[in-house]
Short mmCIF file of N, CA and C in Angstrom, two decimals:
data_model
loop_
_atom_site.label_atom_id
_atom_site.label_comp_id
_atom_site.label_asym_id
_atom_site.label_seq_id
_atom_site.Cartn_x
_atom_site.Cartn_y
_atom_site.Cartn_z
N UNK A 6 -7.02 -20.61 -40.86
CA UNK A 6 -7.62 -19.76 -39.85
C UNK A 6 -9.13 -19.73 -40.01
N UNK A 7 -9.80 -19.63 -38.90
CA UNK A 7 -11.25 -19.49 -38.88
C UNK A 7 -11.59 -18.26 -38.03
N UNK A 8 -12.45 -17.42 -38.52
CA UNK A 8 -12.83 -16.22 -37.79
C UNK A 8 -13.67 -16.61 -36.58
N UNK A 9 -13.34 -16.05 -35.44
CA UNK A 9 -14.09 -16.32 -34.20
C UNK A 9 -14.67 -15.01 -33.70
N UNK A 10 -15.97 -14.85 -33.84
CA UNK A 10 -16.61 -13.62 -33.38
C UNK A 10 -17.21 -13.81 -31.99
N UNK A 11 -17.25 -12.73 -31.23
CA UNK A 11 -17.88 -12.76 -29.92
C UNK A 11 -17.10 -13.50 -28.84
N UNK A 12 -15.80 -13.70 -29.04
CA UNK A 12 -15.01 -14.38 -28.01
C UNK A 12 -14.25 -13.35 -27.16
N UNK A 13 -13.91 -13.76 -25.96
CA UNK A 13 -13.16 -12.90 -25.04
C UNK A 13 -11.71 -12.80 -25.48
N UNK A 14 -11.16 -11.61 -25.36
CA UNK A 14 -9.73 -11.40 -25.54
C UNK A 14 -9.25 -10.68 -24.29
N UNK A 15 -8.23 -11.22 -23.65
CA UNK A 15 -7.70 -10.64 -22.42
C UNK A 15 -6.22 -10.37 -22.58
N UNK A 16 -5.78 -9.18 -22.18
CA UNK A 16 -4.37 -8.84 -22.12
C UNK A 16 -3.93 -8.90 -20.66
N UNK A 17 -2.92 -9.71 -20.40
CA UNK A 17 -2.41 -9.92 -19.05
C UNK A 17 -1.01 -9.30 -18.99
N UNK A 18 -0.78 -8.32 -18.11
CA UNK A 18 0.54 -7.70 -18.05
C UNK A 18 1.59 -8.67 -17.56
N UNK A 19 2.80 -8.53 -18.10
CA UNK A 19 3.94 -9.34 -17.65
C UNK A 19 5.07 -8.40 -17.29
N UNK A 20 5.60 -8.45 -16.08
CA UNK A 20 5.17 -9.32 -14.99
C UNK A 20 3.83 -8.84 -14.42
N UNK A 21 3.13 -9.75 -13.78
CA UNK A 21 1.79 -9.49 -13.29
C UNK A 21 1.75 -8.76 -11.95
N UNK A 22 2.72 -9.01 -11.12
CA UNK A 22 2.72 -8.52 -9.74
C UNK A 22 2.55 -7.00 -9.70
N UNK A 23 1.53 -6.54 -8.99
CA UNK A 23 1.28 -5.13 -8.80
C UNK A 23 0.71 -4.42 -10.01
N UNK A 24 0.26 -5.14 -11.02
CA UNK A 24 -0.23 -4.51 -12.24
C UNK A 24 -1.66 -4.92 -12.58
N UNK A 25 -2.45 -5.27 -11.59
CA UNK A 25 -3.82 -5.73 -11.83
C UNK A 25 -4.65 -4.68 -12.57
N UNK A 26 -4.37 -3.40 -12.36
CA UNK A 26 -5.11 -2.34 -13.03
C UNK A 26 -4.81 -2.29 -14.53
N UNK A 27 -3.77 -2.98 -14.99
CA UNK A 27 -3.40 -2.95 -16.40
C UNK A 27 -3.98 -4.12 -17.20
N UNK A 28 -4.73 -5.01 -16.57
CA UNK A 28 -5.43 -6.06 -17.32
C UNK A 28 -6.45 -5.38 -18.23
N UNK A 29 -6.63 -5.89 -19.42
CA UNK A 29 -7.64 -5.37 -20.33
C UNK A 29 -8.40 -6.53 -20.95
N UNK A 30 -9.69 -6.33 -21.16
CA UNK A 30 -10.51 -7.39 -21.74
C UNK A 30 -11.51 -6.78 -22.72
N UNK A 31 -11.78 -7.50 -23.79
CA UNK A 31 -12.76 -7.08 -24.79
C UNK A 31 -13.28 -8.32 -25.51
N UNK A 32 -14.08 -8.10 -26.53
CA UNK A 32 -14.63 -9.19 -27.34
C UNK A 32 -14.31 -8.93 -28.81
N UNK A 33 -14.20 -10.01 -29.58
CA UNK A 33 -13.99 -9.86 -31.01
C UNK A 33 -15.31 -9.51 -31.70
N UNK A 34 -15.20 -8.80 -32.82
CA UNK A 34 -16.39 -8.45 -33.59
C UNK A 34 -16.72 -9.55 -34.58
N UNK A 35 -17.66 -9.31 -35.47
CA UNK A 35 -18.09 -10.34 -36.41
C UNK A 35 -17.00 -10.76 -37.40
N UNK A 36 -15.93 -9.95 -37.49
CA UNK A 36 -14.82 -10.28 -38.38
C UNK A 36 -13.63 -10.91 -37.63
N UNK A 37 -13.80 -11.09 -36.32
CA UNK A 37 -12.72 -11.65 -35.51
C UNK A 37 -11.71 -10.61 -35.04
N UNK A 38 -11.98 -9.34 -35.29
CA UNK A 38 -11.09 -8.25 -34.89
C UNK A 38 -11.51 -7.71 -33.53
N UNK A 39 -10.56 -7.10 -32.86
CA UNK A 39 -10.86 -6.44 -31.59
C UNK A 39 -9.98 -5.21 -31.46
N UNK A 40 -10.39 -4.31 -30.59
CA UNK A 40 -9.61 -3.11 -30.31
C UNK A 40 -9.64 -2.87 -28.82
N UNK A 41 -8.46 -2.59 -28.28
CA UNK A 41 -8.33 -2.24 -26.87
C UNK A 41 -7.56 -0.93 -26.81
N UNK A 42 -8.12 0.05 -26.14
CA UNK A 42 -7.45 1.35 -26.04
C UNK A 42 -6.95 1.58 -24.62
N UNK A 43 -6.07 2.56 -24.48
CA UNK A 43 -5.57 2.94 -23.17
C UNK A 43 -4.61 1.93 -22.56
N UNK A 44 -3.85 1.24 -23.39
CA UNK A 44 -2.92 0.23 -22.89
C UNK A 44 -1.59 0.90 -22.56
N UNK A 45 -1.12 0.70 -21.34
CA UNK A 45 0.19 1.22 -20.95
C UNK A 45 1.28 0.45 -21.69
N UNK A 46 2.35 1.13 -22.09
CA UNK A 46 3.46 0.41 -22.73
C UNK A 46 3.96 -0.72 -21.85
N UNK A 47 4.37 -1.79 -22.47
CA UNK A 47 4.89 -2.94 -21.73
C UNK A 47 4.64 -4.24 -22.46
N UNK A 48 4.94 -5.30 -21.77
CA UNK A 48 4.80 -6.66 -22.32
C UNK A 48 3.52 -7.28 -21.75
N UNK A 49 2.75 -7.94 -22.63
CA UNK A 49 1.49 -8.54 -22.23
C UNK A 49 1.35 -9.93 -22.85
N UNK A 50 0.62 -10.80 -22.16
CA UNK A 50 0.20 -12.07 -22.74
C UNK A 50 -1.23 -11.86 -23.22
N UNK A 51 -1.50 -12.15 -24.48
CA UNK A 51 -2.84 -12.00 -25.05
C UNK A 51 -3.44 -13.39 -25.21
N UNK A 52 -4.63 -13.58 -24.64
CA UNK A 52 -5.32 -14.86 -24.78
C UNK A 52 -6.73 -14.63 -25.31
N UNK A 53 -7.23 -15.61 -26.05
CA UNK A 53 -8.60 -15.55 -26.56
C UNK A 53 -9.31 -16.83 -26.11
N UNK A 54 -10.52 -16.68 -25.60
CA UNK A 54 -11.25 -17.84 -25.12
C UNK A 54 -12.75 -17.62 -25.31
N UNK A 55 -13.45 -18.74 -25.49
CA UNK A 55 -14.86 -18.64 -25.84
C UNK A 55 -15.82 -18.94 -24.69
N UNK A 56 -15.65 -20.05 -24.03
CA UNK A 56 -16.66 -20.48 -23.06
C UNK A 56 -16.23 -20.28 -21.61
N UNK A 57 -15.07 -20.75 -21.28
CA UNK A 57 -14.55 -20.66 -19.92
C UNK A 57 -13.09 -20.27 -19.99
N UNK A 58 -12.66 -19.38 -19.11
CA UNK A 58 -11.26 -18.96 -19.11
C UNK A 58 -10.35 -20.19 -19.02
N UNK A 59 -9.28 -20.23 -19.81
CA UNK A 59 -8.42 -21.41 -19.84
C UNK A 59 -7.56 -21.57 -18.60
N UNK A 60 -7.53 -20.57 -17.74
CA UNK A 60 -6.73 -20.64 -16.52
C UNK A 60 -7.18 -19.52 -15.59
N UNK A 61 -6.62 -19.50 -14.40
CA UNK A 61 -6.84 -18.39 -13.49
C UNK A 61 -5.78 -17.34 -13.83
N UNK A 62 -6.13 -16.37 -14.67
CA UNK A 62 -5.11 -15.44 -15.12
C UNK A 62 -4.77 -14.35 -14.13
N UNK A 63 -5.26 -14.45 -12.91
CA UNK A 63 -4.81 -13.57 -11.83
C UNK A 63 -3.81 -14.29 -10.92
N UNK A 64 -3.54 -15.56 -11.19
CA UNK A 64 -2.59 -16.36 -10.41
C UNK A 64 -1.29 -16.50 -11.20
N UNK A 65 -0.21 -15.84 -10.76
CA UNK A 65 1.06 -15.90 -11.49
C UNK A 65 1.56 -17.32 -11.75
N UNK A 66 1.26 -18.25 -10.85
CA UNK A 66 1.72 -19.63 -11.02
C UNK A 66 0.93 -20.37 -12.10
N UNK A 67 -0.28 -19.90 -12.42
CA UNK A 67 -1.15 -20.60 -13.36
C UNK A 67 -1.18 -19.97 -14.75
N UNK A 68 -0.65 -18.77 -14.89
CA UNK A 68 -0.81 -18.03 -16.14
C UNK A 68 -0.11 -18.70 -17.33
N UNK A 69 0.90 -19.49 -17.11
CA UNK A 69 1.57 -20.19 -18.22
C UNK A 69 0.61 -21.15 -18.92
N UNK A 70 -0.36 -21.66 -18.18
CA UNK A 70 -1.35 -22.58 -18.75
C UNK A 70 -2.37 -21.86 -19.64
N UNK A 71 -2.34 -20.54 -19.64
CA UNK A 71 -3.30 -19.77 -20.44
C UNK A 71 -3.04 -19.90 -21.94
N UNK A 72 -1.81 -20.20 -22.32
CA UNK A 72 -1.49 -20.20 -23.74
C UNK A 72 -1.41 -18.79 -24.25
N UNK A 73 -1.89 -18.56 -25.46
CA UNK A 73 -1.89 -17.22 -26.03
C UNK A 73 -0.54 -16.83 -26.58
N UNK A 74 -0.38 -15.55 -26.82
CA UNK A 74 0.85 -15.03 -27.39
C UNK A 74 1.31 -13.80 -26.65
N UNK A 75 2.56 -13.45 -26.85
CA UNK A 75 3.15 -12.29 -26.19
C UNK A 75 3.07 -11.08 -27.12
N UNK A 76 2.65 -9.95 -26.56
CA UNK A 76 2.53 -8.70 -27.30
C UNK A 76 3.38 -7.66 -26.59
N UNK A 77 4.17 -6.92 -27.34
CA UNK A 77 4.97 -5.83 -26.79
C UNK A 77 4.33 -4.52 -27.25
N UNK A 78 3.77 -3.76 -26.31
CA UNK A 78 3.14 -2.48 -26.62
C UNK A 78 4.18 -1.40 -26.35
N UNK A 79 4.54 -0.67 -27.40
CA UNK A 79 5.57 0.36 -27.25
C UNK A 79 5.03 1.76 -27.49
N UNK A 80 4.01 1.89 -28.27
CA UNK A 80 3.48 3.18 -28.68
C UNK A 80 2.01 3.05 -28.95
N UNK A 81 1.36 4.19 -29.09
CA UNK A 81 -0.03 4.11 -29.54
C UNK A 81 -0.02 3.75 -31.02
N UNK A 82 -1.04 3.10 -31.47
CA UNK A 82 -1.12 2.68 -32.85
C UNK A 82 -1.91 1.40 -32.95
N UNK A 83 -1.97 0.87 -34.13
CA UNK A 83 -2.71 -0.37 -34.36
C UNK A 83 -1.77 -1.38 -34.96
N UNK A 84 -1.91 -2.60 -34.51
CA UNK A 84 -1.13 -3.67 -35.11
C UNK A 84 -1.89 -4.97 -34.93
N UNK A 85 -1.82 -5.84 -35.93
CA UNK A 85 -2.55 -7.11 -35.86
C UNK A 85 -1.80 -8.15 -35.04
N UNK A 86 -2.53 -8.98 -34.33
CA UNK A 86 -1.95 -10.14 -33.68
C UNK A 86 -2.87 -11.33 -33.98
N UNK A 87 -2.29 -12.48 -34.15
CA UNK A 87 -3.07 -13.69 -34.36
C UNK A 87 -3.11 -14.48 -33.07
N UNK A 88 -4.28 -14.90 -32.67
CA UNK A 88 -4.44 -15.67 -31.43
C UNK A 88 -5.14 -16.98 -31.72
N UNK A 89 -4.69 -18.03 -31.07
CA UNK A 89 -5.37 -19.31 -31.14
C UNK A 89 -6.42 -19.32 -30.03
N UNK A 90 -7.64 -19.64 -30.39
CA UNK A 90 -8.75 -19.64 -29.46
C UNK A 90 -8.64 -20.81 -28.49
N UNK A 91 -8.79 -20.53 -27.21
CA UNK A 91 -8.78 -21.56 -26.16
C UNK A 91 -10.21 -21.99 -25.90
N UNK A 92 -10.48 -23.26 -25.87
CA UNK A 92 -11.83 -23.77 -25.61
C UNK A 92 -12.51 -24.17 -26.91
N UNK A 93 -13.77 -24.54 -26.81
CA UNK A 93 -14.51 -24.96 -28.00
C UNK A 93 -15.19 -23.77 -28.65
N UNK A 94 -15.36 -23.86 -29.96
CA UNK A 94 -16.02 -22.78 -30.68
C UNK A 94 -16.76 -23.37 -31.86
#
């Protein structure tokens, strides 16, 4: 693993339809960590990217090309997730 600071992290709700207000985006800190608050319980695709978004993550047909990992948010709290960075770094 290599720490990636200052990269975008986006949570995309699954299913996406009618949930555009639940998208969340932030940046990693100098240690590669990030925090997103106010997330509604549910299933999300988490993607990390540095230069250009790996896909159109508002298009349900294209979101599979985003890569990333699936996160299940059930409660408030903190939990680590590992993401592979999309793009060059």
